[in-house]
Structures are given as C-alpha cells and as structure tokens.
XYZ file of C-alpha atoms in Angstrom:
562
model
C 33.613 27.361 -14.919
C 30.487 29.390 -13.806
C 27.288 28.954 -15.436
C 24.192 31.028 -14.334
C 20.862 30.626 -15.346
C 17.809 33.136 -15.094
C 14.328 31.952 -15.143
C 10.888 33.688 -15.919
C 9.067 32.471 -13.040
C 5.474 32.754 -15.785
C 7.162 29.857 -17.557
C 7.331 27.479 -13.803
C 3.579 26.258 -14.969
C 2.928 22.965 -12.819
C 1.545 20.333 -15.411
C -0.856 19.086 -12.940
C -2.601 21.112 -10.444
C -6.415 21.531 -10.295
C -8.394 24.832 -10.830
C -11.377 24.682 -8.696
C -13.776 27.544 -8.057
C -15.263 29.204 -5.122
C -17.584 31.512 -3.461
C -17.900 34.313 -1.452
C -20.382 37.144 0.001
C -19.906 40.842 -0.735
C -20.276 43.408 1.846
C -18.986 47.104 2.167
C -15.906 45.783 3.661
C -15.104 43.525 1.106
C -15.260 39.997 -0.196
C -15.770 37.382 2.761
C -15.352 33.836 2.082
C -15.943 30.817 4.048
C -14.660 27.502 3.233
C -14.397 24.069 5.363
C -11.546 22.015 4.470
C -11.903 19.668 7.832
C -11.427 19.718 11.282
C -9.858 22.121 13.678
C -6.111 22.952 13.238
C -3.676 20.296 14.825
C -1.052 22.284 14.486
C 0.035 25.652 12.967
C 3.565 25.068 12.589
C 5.229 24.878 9.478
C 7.331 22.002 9.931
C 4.509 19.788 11.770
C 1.452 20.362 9.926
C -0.185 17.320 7.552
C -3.483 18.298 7.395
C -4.491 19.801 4.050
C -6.400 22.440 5.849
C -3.738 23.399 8.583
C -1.439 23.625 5.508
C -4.055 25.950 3.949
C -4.255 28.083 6.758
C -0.100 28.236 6.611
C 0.151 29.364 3.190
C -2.034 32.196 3.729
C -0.496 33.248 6.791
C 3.300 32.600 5.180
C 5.038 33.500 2.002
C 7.666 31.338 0.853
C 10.625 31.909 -1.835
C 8.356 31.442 -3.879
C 4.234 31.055 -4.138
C 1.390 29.490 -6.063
C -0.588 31.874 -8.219
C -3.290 31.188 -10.623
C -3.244 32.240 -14.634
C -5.627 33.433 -16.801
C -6.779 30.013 -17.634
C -7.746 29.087 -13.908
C -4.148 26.693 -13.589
C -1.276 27.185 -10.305
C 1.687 28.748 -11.874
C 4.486 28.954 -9.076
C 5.676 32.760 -9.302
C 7.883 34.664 -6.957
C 7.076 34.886 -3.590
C 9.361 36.803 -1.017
C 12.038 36.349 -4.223
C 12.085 39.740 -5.697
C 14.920 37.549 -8.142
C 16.915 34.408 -8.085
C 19.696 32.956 -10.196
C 21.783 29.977 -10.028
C 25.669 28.846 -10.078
C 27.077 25.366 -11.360
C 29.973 24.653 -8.932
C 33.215 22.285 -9.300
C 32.686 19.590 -7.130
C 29.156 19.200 -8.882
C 26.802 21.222 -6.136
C 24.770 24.432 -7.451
C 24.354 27.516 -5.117
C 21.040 29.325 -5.809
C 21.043 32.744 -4.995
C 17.683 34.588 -3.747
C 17.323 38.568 -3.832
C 14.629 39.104 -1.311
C 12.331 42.125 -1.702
C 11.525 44.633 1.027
C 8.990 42.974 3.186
C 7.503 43.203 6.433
C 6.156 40.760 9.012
C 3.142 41.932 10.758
C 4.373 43.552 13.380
C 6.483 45.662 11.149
C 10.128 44.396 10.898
C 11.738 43.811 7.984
C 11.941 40.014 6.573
C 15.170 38.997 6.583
C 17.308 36.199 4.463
C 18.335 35.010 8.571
C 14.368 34.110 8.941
C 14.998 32.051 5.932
C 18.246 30.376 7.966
C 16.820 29.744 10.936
C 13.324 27.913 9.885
C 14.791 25.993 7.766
C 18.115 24.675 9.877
C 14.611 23.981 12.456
C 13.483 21.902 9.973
C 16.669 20.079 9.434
C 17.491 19.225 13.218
C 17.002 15.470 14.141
C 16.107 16.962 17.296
C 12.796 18.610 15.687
C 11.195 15.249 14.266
C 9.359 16.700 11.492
C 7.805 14.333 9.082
C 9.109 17.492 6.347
C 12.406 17.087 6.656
C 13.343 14.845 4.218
C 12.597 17.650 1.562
C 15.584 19.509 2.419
C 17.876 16.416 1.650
C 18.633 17.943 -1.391
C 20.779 20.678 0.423
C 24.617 19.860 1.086
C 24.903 19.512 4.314
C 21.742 17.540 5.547
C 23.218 14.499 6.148
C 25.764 15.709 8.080
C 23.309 17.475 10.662
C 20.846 14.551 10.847
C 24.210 12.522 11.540
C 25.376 15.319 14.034
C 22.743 17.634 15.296
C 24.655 20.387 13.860
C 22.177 22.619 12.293
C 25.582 24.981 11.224
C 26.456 22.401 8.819
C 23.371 22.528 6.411
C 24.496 24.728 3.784
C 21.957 27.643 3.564
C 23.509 31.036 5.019
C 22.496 34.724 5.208
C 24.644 37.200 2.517
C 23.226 40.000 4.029
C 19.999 41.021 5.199
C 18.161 40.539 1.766
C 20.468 37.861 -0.033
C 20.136 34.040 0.398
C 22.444 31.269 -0.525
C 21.322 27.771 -1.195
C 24.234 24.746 -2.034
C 22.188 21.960 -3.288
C 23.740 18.769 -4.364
C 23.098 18.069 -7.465
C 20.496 19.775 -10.492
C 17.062 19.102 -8.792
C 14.501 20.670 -11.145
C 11.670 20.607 -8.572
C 13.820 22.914 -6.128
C 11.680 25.885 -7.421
C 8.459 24.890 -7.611
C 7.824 22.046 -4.703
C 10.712 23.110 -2.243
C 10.779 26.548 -2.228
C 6.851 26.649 -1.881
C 5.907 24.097 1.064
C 4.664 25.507 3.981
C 7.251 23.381 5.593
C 9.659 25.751 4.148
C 8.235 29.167 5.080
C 10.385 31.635 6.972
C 9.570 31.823 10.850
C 10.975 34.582 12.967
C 13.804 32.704 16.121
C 12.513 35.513 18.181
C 9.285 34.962 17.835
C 9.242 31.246 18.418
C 11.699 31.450 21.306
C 9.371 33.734 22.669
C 6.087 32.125 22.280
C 8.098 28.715 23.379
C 8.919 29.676 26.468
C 5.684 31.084 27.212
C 4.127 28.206 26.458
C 6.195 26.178 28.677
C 5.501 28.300 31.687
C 2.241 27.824 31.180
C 1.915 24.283 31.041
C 3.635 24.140 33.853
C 1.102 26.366 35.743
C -1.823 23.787 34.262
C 0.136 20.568 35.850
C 0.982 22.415 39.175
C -2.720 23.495 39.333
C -4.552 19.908 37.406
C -2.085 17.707 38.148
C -1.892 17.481 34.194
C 0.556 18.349 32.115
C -0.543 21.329 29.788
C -0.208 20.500 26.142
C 0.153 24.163 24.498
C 2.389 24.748 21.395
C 4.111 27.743 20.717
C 1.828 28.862 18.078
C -1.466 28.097 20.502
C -2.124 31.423 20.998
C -2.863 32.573 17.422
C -3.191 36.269 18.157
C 0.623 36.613 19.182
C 1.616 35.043 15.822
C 3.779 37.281 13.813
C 3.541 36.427 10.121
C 4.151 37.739 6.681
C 1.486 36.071 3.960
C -1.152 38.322 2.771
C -3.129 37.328 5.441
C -2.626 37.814 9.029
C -4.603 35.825 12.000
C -7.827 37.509 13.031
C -9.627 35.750 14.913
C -10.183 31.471 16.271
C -12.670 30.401 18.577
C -11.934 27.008 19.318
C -14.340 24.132 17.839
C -15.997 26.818 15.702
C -13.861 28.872 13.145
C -10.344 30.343 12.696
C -10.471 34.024 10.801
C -7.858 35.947 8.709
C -8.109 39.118 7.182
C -5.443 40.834 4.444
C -2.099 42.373 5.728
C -2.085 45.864 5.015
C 1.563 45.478 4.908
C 2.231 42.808 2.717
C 4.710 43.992 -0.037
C 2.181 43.440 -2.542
C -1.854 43.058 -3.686
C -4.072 40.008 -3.874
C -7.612 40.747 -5.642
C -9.182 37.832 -3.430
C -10.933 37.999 -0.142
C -10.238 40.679 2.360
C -11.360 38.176 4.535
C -10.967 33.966 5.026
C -13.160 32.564 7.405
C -12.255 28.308 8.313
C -15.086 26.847 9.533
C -14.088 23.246 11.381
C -16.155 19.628 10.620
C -14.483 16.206 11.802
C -16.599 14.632 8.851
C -17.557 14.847 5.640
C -20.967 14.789 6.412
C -21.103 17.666 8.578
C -19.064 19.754 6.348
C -21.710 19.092 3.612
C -24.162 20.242 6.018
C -22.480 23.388 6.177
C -22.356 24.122 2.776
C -25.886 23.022 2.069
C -26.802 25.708 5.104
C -24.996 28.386 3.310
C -22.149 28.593 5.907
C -19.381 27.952 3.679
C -18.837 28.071 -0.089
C -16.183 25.566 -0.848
C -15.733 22.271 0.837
C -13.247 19.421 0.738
C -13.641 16.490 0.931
C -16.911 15.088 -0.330
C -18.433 12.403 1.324
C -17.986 8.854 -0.285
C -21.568 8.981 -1.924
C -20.975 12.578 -3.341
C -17.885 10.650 -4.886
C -19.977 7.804 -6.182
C -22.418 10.346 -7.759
C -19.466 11.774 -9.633
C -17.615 8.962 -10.616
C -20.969 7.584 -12.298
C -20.794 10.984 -14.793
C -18.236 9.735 -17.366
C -17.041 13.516 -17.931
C -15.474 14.043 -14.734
C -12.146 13.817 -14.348
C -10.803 13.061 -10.828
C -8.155 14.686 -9.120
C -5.283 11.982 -7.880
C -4.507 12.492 -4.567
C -0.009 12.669 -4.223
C 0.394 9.087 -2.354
C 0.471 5.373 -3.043
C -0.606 3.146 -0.455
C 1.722 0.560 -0.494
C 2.910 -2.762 1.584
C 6.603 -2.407 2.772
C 8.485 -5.350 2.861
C 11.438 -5.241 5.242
C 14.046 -6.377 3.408
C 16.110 -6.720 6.608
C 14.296 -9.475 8.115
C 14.720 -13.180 7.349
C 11.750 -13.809 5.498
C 12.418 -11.308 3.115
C 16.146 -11.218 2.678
C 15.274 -13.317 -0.719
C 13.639 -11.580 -3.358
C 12.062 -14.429 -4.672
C 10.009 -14.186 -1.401
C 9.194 -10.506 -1.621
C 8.128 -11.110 -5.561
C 5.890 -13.618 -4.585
C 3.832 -11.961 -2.114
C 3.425 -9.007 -4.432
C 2.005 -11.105 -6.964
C -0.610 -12.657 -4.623
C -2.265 -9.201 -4.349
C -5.300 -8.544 -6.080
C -4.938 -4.605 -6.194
C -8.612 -4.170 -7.759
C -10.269 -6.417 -4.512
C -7.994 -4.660 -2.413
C -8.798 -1.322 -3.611
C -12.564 -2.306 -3.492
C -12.194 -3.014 0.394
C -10.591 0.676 0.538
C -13.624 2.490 -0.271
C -14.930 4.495 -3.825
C -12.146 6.570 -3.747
C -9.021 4.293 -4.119
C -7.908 2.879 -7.674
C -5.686 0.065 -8.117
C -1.976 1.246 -8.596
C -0.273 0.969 -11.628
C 3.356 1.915 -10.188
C 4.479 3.647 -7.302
C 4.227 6.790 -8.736
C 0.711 7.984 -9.204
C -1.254 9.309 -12.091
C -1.129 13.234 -12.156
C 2.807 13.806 -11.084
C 4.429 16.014 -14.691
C 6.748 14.427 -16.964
C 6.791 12.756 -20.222
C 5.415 13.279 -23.567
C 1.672 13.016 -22.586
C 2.467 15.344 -19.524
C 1.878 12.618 -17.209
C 4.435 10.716 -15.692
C 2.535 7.311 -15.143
C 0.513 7.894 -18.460
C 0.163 4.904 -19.935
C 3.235 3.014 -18.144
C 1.516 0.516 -16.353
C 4.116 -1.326 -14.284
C 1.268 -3.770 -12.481
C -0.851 -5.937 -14.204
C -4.093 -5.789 -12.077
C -6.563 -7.559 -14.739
C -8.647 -9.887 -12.589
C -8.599 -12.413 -15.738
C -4.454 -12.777 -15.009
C -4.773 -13.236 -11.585
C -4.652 -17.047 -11.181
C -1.535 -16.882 -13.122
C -0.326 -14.545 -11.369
C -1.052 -16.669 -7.653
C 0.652 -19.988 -9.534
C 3.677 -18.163 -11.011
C 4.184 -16.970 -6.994
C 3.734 -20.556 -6.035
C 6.749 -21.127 -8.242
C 9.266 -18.802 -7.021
C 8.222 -19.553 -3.130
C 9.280 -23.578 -4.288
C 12.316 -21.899 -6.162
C 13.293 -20.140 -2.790
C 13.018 -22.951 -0.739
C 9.993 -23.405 0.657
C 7.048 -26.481 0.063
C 4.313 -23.854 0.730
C 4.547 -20.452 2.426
C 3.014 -22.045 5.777
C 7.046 -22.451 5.999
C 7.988 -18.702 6.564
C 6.062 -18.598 9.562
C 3.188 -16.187 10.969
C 4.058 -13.075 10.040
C 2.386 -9.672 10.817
C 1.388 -6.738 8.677
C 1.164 -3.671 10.543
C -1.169 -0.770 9.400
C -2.348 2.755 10.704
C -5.663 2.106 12.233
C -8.586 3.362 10.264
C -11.588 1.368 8.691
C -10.080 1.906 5.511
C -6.605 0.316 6.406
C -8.260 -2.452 8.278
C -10.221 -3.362 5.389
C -7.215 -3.688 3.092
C -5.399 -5.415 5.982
C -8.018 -8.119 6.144
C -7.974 -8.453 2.066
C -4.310 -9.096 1.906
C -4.238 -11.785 4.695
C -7.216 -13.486 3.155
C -5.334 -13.153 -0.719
C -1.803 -14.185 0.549
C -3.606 -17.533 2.848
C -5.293 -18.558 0.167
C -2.960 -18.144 -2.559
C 0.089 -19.013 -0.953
C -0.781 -20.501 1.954
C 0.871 -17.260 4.224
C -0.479 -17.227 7.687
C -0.345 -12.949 8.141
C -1.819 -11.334 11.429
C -2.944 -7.874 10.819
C -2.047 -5.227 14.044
C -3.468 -2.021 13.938
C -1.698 0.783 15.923
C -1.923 4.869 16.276
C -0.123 6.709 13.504
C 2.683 7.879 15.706
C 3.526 4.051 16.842
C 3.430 3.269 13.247
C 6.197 5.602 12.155
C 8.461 4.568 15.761
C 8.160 0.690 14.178
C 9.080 1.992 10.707
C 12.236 4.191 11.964
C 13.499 1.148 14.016
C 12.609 -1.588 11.547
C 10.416 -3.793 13.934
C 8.088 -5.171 11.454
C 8.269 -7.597 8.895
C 5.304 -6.317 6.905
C 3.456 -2.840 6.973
C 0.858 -0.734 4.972
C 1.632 2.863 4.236
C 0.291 5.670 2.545
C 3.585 6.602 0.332
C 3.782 10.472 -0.083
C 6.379 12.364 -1.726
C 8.074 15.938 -0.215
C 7.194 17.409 -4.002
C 5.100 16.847 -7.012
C 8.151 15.083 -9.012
C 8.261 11.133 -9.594
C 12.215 12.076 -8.390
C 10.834 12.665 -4.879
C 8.835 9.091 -4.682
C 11.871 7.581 -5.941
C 14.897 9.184 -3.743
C 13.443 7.676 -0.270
C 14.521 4.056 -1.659
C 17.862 4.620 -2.109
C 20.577 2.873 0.474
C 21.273 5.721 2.593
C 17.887 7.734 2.967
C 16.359 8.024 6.672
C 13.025 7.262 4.573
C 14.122 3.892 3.373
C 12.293 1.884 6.276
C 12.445 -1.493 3.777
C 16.105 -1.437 4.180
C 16.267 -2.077 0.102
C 20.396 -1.785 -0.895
C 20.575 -1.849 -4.634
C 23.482 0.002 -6.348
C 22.041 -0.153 -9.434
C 19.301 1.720 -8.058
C 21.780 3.814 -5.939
C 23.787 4.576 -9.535
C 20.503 5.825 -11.280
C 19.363 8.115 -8.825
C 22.482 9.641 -8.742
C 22.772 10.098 -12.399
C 19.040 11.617 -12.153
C 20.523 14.292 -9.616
C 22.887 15.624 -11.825
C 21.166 15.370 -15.204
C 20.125 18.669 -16.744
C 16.250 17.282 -17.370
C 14.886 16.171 -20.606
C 14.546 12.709 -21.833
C 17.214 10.950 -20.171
C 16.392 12.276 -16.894
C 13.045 11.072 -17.404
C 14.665 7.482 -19.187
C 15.962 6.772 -15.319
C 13.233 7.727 -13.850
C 11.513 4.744 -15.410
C 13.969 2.677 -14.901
C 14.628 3.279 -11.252
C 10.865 2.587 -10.661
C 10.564 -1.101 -12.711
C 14.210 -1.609 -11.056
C 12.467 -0.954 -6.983
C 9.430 -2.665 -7.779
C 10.882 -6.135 -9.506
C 12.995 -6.141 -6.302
C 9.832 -6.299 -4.360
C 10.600 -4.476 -1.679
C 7.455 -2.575 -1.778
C 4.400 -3.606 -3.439
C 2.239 -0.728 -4.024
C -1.789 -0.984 -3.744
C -3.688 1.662 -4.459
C -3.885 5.549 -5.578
C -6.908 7.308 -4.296
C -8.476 10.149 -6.108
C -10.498 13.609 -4.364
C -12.945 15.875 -5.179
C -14.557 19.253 -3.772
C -17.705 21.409 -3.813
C -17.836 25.114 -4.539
C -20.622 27.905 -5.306
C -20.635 28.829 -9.155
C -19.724 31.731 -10.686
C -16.433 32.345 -8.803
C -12.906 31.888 -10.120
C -9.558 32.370 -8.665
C -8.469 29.516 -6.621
C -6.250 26.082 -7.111
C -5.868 23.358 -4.935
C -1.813 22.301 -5.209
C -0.961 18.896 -6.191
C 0.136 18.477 -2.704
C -3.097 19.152 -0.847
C -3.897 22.980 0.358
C -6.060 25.114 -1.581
C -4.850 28.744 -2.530
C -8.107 31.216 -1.993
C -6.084 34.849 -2.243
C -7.187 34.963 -5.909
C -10.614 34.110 -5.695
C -12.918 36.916 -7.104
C -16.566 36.520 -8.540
C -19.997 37.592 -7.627
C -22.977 36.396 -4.805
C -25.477 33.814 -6.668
C-alpha cells in the first residue's frame, strides 16, 4: 500500500531558532555588509567544516534541498531550496523513498544542477574513506551501514531518476529529514568534476612545495577559492588571506534574495579583537561576545540566551573493567557537582539538566527539556548525593573507590576543559576517594582514542547532526559508529527503533523521554553542562537568523545606515 504525503514547506517553522539583526552600508552598488563570525576559514568543504563561520560562508555559497529563510516575524522557516517539490512514499519492508523535483538551476559557471551532484556529495560524505565528523547524519539512509562496513559508496540508497529527479530510501519515518538533513552544509551538492579537478591540482602542487621546501604542501581542493564552482546566491569574490573573504550575489541563481549584494567576512582569532572591529565600524554583526559582554547580559533579567546545540558530557567506557558495573558508573555521576563544574567552565556554561539541551522543539511547552529536569544539581542535595554514591561503590564491591585504581579522564585541551577536568578529579577524590589523572590532548587525538576505545574516562562536547532530541539520542544505541561508551541496552535499542518508525505526536515524544532517563540511569554518560551564546549587531536592520546549529543566514538582511 502506497501512501504519499505533500507538505507546505511555510508550515516547516523550526520552534527554536534565533532572529538576530544586522547591519549594513548602502552604496550605488548595493547593500554591503560586513560581519566577523571568527577566525579565518579552516576549511571550505562541506563535509569537513565545524566552524560556525566556515559553515556560514558554505551556506551562502551552497543551496541545499532545502534552505533556511526568515518570516515576517524575524523566525528561520526551512523552505525549498534547490526542491522546486518533494513528496514521499511509505514502502513494505518499512523504509520511505522521498522523492525531490529539482528546479532549473545553474552553478556558476553555467551548467545545469543536476540530481547526480546530489549523488555524488553525498555518497562523499558517506565513505569511511572520507572521515567526516558529518557523516553520521546520513545514517538515516538505507544503505549507510553497509558502505561504512564496505567502502561501497553504490550501496547507500540515494540515486539519480533523471537529471532533475532525486530518490531518497530512508529507514524508517524521521521527521527531522526535512528540516536538519536536507539543510546542513554537510549535505550540499558538490560538482565530481569539479573536485576531481581542483584535487588533483592541488596534489601537484604540494608536491612542487615539498620538492622545492622539503615540506610537504598542505593545500585542499577548495584552497584556491576563485576556481570554486558553486550554486548559493552568492558566489566567491574575493579572500586575502588573514584579512577577509568576499562574496557577491549570483546573477544566475534561479531565484532573488532582497539582502546584501555583497558579504564581506572579516577574520579575528578572539573575541576581543572581533569586538574591536565592530566598535571601529568594520563590521556590523559579530559572534561571539567576549565573556564580560556575556556577564553584562546575563545581569539584565530580560534577556533570554540562546542555548548553544551540545552537552558537554563525561563518557564512561562501558567496555573497560571499571565500568562494566553500573553501580560504578552511577556513582561517579552522582559525585559531580554540575553547578561547581559549570562555574570552572566560564559565564557561559549552565549546569545540565539532561543530555538534551534546552532550546531543541518538542513537547507541549515547545521545548523539549522544558521543565524535565533529569539531574538534580541543587547544591543543598549534594552531600546526599556523594553518600548515596558511597553506597552503591560498597554495593559493587569495593571498601572505597581508592580500589578501582588511577584512572584517567581525557579531555580536548582548552582552558575551559582543563578547568572542568581539574573540578571533577578534585569532586570524585574527595567524595569517593577516586584517584583520576586528567590528560589533555589535540582534538584530533581525542576523537582517534574515542573511535578505538582507549580511555576509561573522557570529556566531550556532545553535539547532535540535527536540531531533534532523536539525533542526541540515536548515537547511544548498540550499533552506532558514535557510541564510543560501548553502552548495549536493548531496551534502549527497542525504543529507538519504535521512535524511527512512529508517525510523531505524543508517543514519539513519550520514548523520547524515556530513552533519555533509560541512557542516563545506566550511567554511561554523565552529562555536565549546556553553554549558552550571544551576538552583537547595528540596529535598525532585520532579515537574518542564526540556525539552531550554529551559522547565521545574512541573504535576507535589509534595513537602513544608522
């Protein structure tokens, strides 16, 4: 039996996305406007950039399925995007095939966009042999876990019609395909041409630099930004390294943006500086504030902060033998004091109250955490809290938890982390009596101890692929590549399977719950602390959202010079 399903895209509002405002400077050309959302780009390819800036810059220079637009009420709506129209199928053995009608569009150096462009970036994204941190979000598409098993990019089950009709098989009813899939920039189409081309060019290149250096050359296949071929509303202009990247509209871009004709990135490695610029007039919006420009805010009780999408969380590996017992892992988690912990972090963190943070949709107050507070973090319980993990350490076996051993807690190195680092060792000594050696490392080292599960105990900042408390959930169960704590609980298996294939609605939302008391009274990761973000911008400009997942949207902003 076939079942197919049309959607208004006006009616894809995202409950929680932030309207901001921001400048810009008329001239006879048309609107200019300068923001600085960081540092210079680390990379400009889809399936490798993290930075909220280089993302930014990505969905400007890219248009997705579908793209984030903002109504007349200054909220993101998620509208079509290279979709002219899209419709879905229920099929027997339980997957849906979405179908995408693509309008007639052009990348910037004139050839048509093509369903194949669709194919190719996202089987790139897919491949093992790729290692982006992105491609967990196409997990949802039959297939995957055959090609991360295989290498076989074939297998993932998104195919070319014809030149303007894309199929999708997902595997089950995920009602965040639309709006967080089929909008990252990890998503966007890329051209195989182009990125062959550009490759091997690169290559030869950084060849040349070792023959000549001695050095190996480090150049990407996007490095030189003029060659890109792209097909956003914007197209690259102009980057002078250190300084500024510029992009001006696409005069072939299907359709019309009433923003800037022009986007000018200006580069600051701190917050400081990029303050600087804004004070100087250089830029009108910037992101983020410094920590005392957050103070200053907080203090105003009308201001209502903007949750950053992540969780930073311990990870306890339930894999190795002092955590095999969850009596263990409980106690430790209760030995935290999340509102010391999130003091050490800085002004911007906020003790957790679940794994999922406060601003991801759902529920009947529109807020999926809402007032579901699965931690108790009132410093008056906290004794308790410390004698009742005594308890269950005695219960597991152990006189005092100077019997597990010295253990270490791994962490990404930053002030920040080594703070917190510093505050759990001190909180798990004296309250349990834990001997816990902080290690800080580089990022990438990190993630390689994660993926091979060499640690016993690690801090990480726990984001989710979309804006859905489904995609902080999914990475726990048994078989996901993201499930570095090793946690195997078919009960937990069982519910997000049922949340798959449920329609939406209450019940979906019912397991949801559930799944997230059932993963954090197994104690296999003990979240810490949310953190929350805030921006400057000129007034008397409208037109632009930041997405609940980081990058700012500018090609609506309109207003007038101050």
């Amino acid at each position: 039996m076939k079942r197919w399903k049309q959607w208004a895209a006006a009616v894809l509002a995202l409950a929680v996305w932030a309207a901001v405002l921001s400048g810009c400077a008329k001239d006879e050309e048309g609107v200019s406007l300068a923001v600085c959302l960081g540092s210079e780009p680390a990379s400009l390819d889809p399936i490798y950039a993290t930075a909220e800036g280089d993302q930014t810059v990505l969905t400007h220079l890219y248009e997705n399925l579908m793209r984030v637009t903002v109504d007349v009420s200054g909220g993101a709506t998620v509208t079509n995007g290279m979709a002219k129209s899209y419709s879905w199928q229920d099929n027997l053995d339980g997957t849906i095939t979405w179908t995408f009608r693509l309008r007639g569009a052009k990348w910037s150096d004139g050839r048509a966009v093509k369903a194949e462009d669709f194919v190719y970036a996202w089987r790139r994204l897919a491949d093992p042999a790729s290692g982006s941190p992105y491609a967990s979000i196409l997990s949802i598409v039959a297939g995957y876990d055959q090609v991360r098993a295989t290498g076989d990019t074939s297998l993932l089950q998104v195919s070319a019609r014809n030149d303007s009709t894309l199929d999708v098989v997902l595997t089950g009813d995920y009602e965040w395909f639309l709006t967080e899939v089929c909008t990252s920039p990890a998503t966007s189409p890329l051209r195989e041409d182009v990125v062959v081309r550009l490759r091997d060019a690169a290559v030869e290149r950084n060849k040349a630099a070792e023959a000549e250096t001695g050095t190996a050359g480090t150049e990407k296949w996007w490095s030189q930004t003029e060659k890109l071929v792209t097909n956003g509303p914007y197209k690259m202009s102009a980057y002078e390294p250190g300084e500024s990247l510029c992009l001006t509209d696409f005069s072939k871009y299907y359709g019309s943006h009433a923003g800037p004709t022009e986007l000018v990135f200006r580069f600051a490695d701190t917050a400081e500086e990029a303050q600087a610029l804004y004070d100087g007039g250089e830029v009108d919006l910037v992101w983020p504030l410094a920590d005392e420009a957050v103070a200053e805010l907080a203090a105003d009780e009308t201001w209502t902060p903007t949750t950053a999408l992540g969780t930073y969380t311990v990870l306890l590996n339930c894999s190795q033998d002092a955590f095999t017992d969850q009596l263990v892992r409980q106690a430790l988690t209760l030995a935290i004091d999340r509102e010391a912990v999130a003091q050490a972090a800085g002004v911007t963190a906020r003790a957790a109250e679940g794994l999922v943070p406060p601003g991801v949709p759902g529920g009947e107050e529109g807020d999926f955490r809402g007032a579901n507070a699965l931690l108790d973090n009132d410093p008056e319980t906290y004794a308790g809290r410390c004698a009742q993990a005594r308890q269950l350490l005695e219960e597991a076996g152990y006189d005092s938890g100077a019997d597990l051993g010295e253990l270490e807690y791994l962490y990404e190195d930053t002030p920040e982390n080594a703070a917190v680092a510093q505050a759990l060792a001190a909180q798990w000594q004296q309250a349990l009596r834990v001997k816990v050696t902080p290690v800080a490392m580089p990022a990438k080292e990190l993630r390689t101890a994660l993926r091979s599960g060499e640690f016993t105990l690690a801090g990480l900042n726990v984001r989710a692929v979309g804006n859905d408390a489904e995609c902080f959930l999914m990475q726990w169960t048994s078989d996901s590549e993201s499930n570095y704590v090793h946690y195997e609980n078919s009960a937990y298996d069982t519910l997000l399977a049922i949340i798959a294939g449920a329609d939406g609605g209450t019940a979906r939302m019912g397991c949801l719950h559930d799944a997230e008391v059932l993963l954090l009274e197994d104690g296999a990761v003990a979240p810490l602390y949310t953190t929350v973000t805030a921006w400057t911008l000129r007034e008397s400009y409208t037109g632009a959202c930041r997405d609940a997942r980081g990058w700012f949207c500018l090609a609506g902003v309109t207003g007038r010079s101050m």
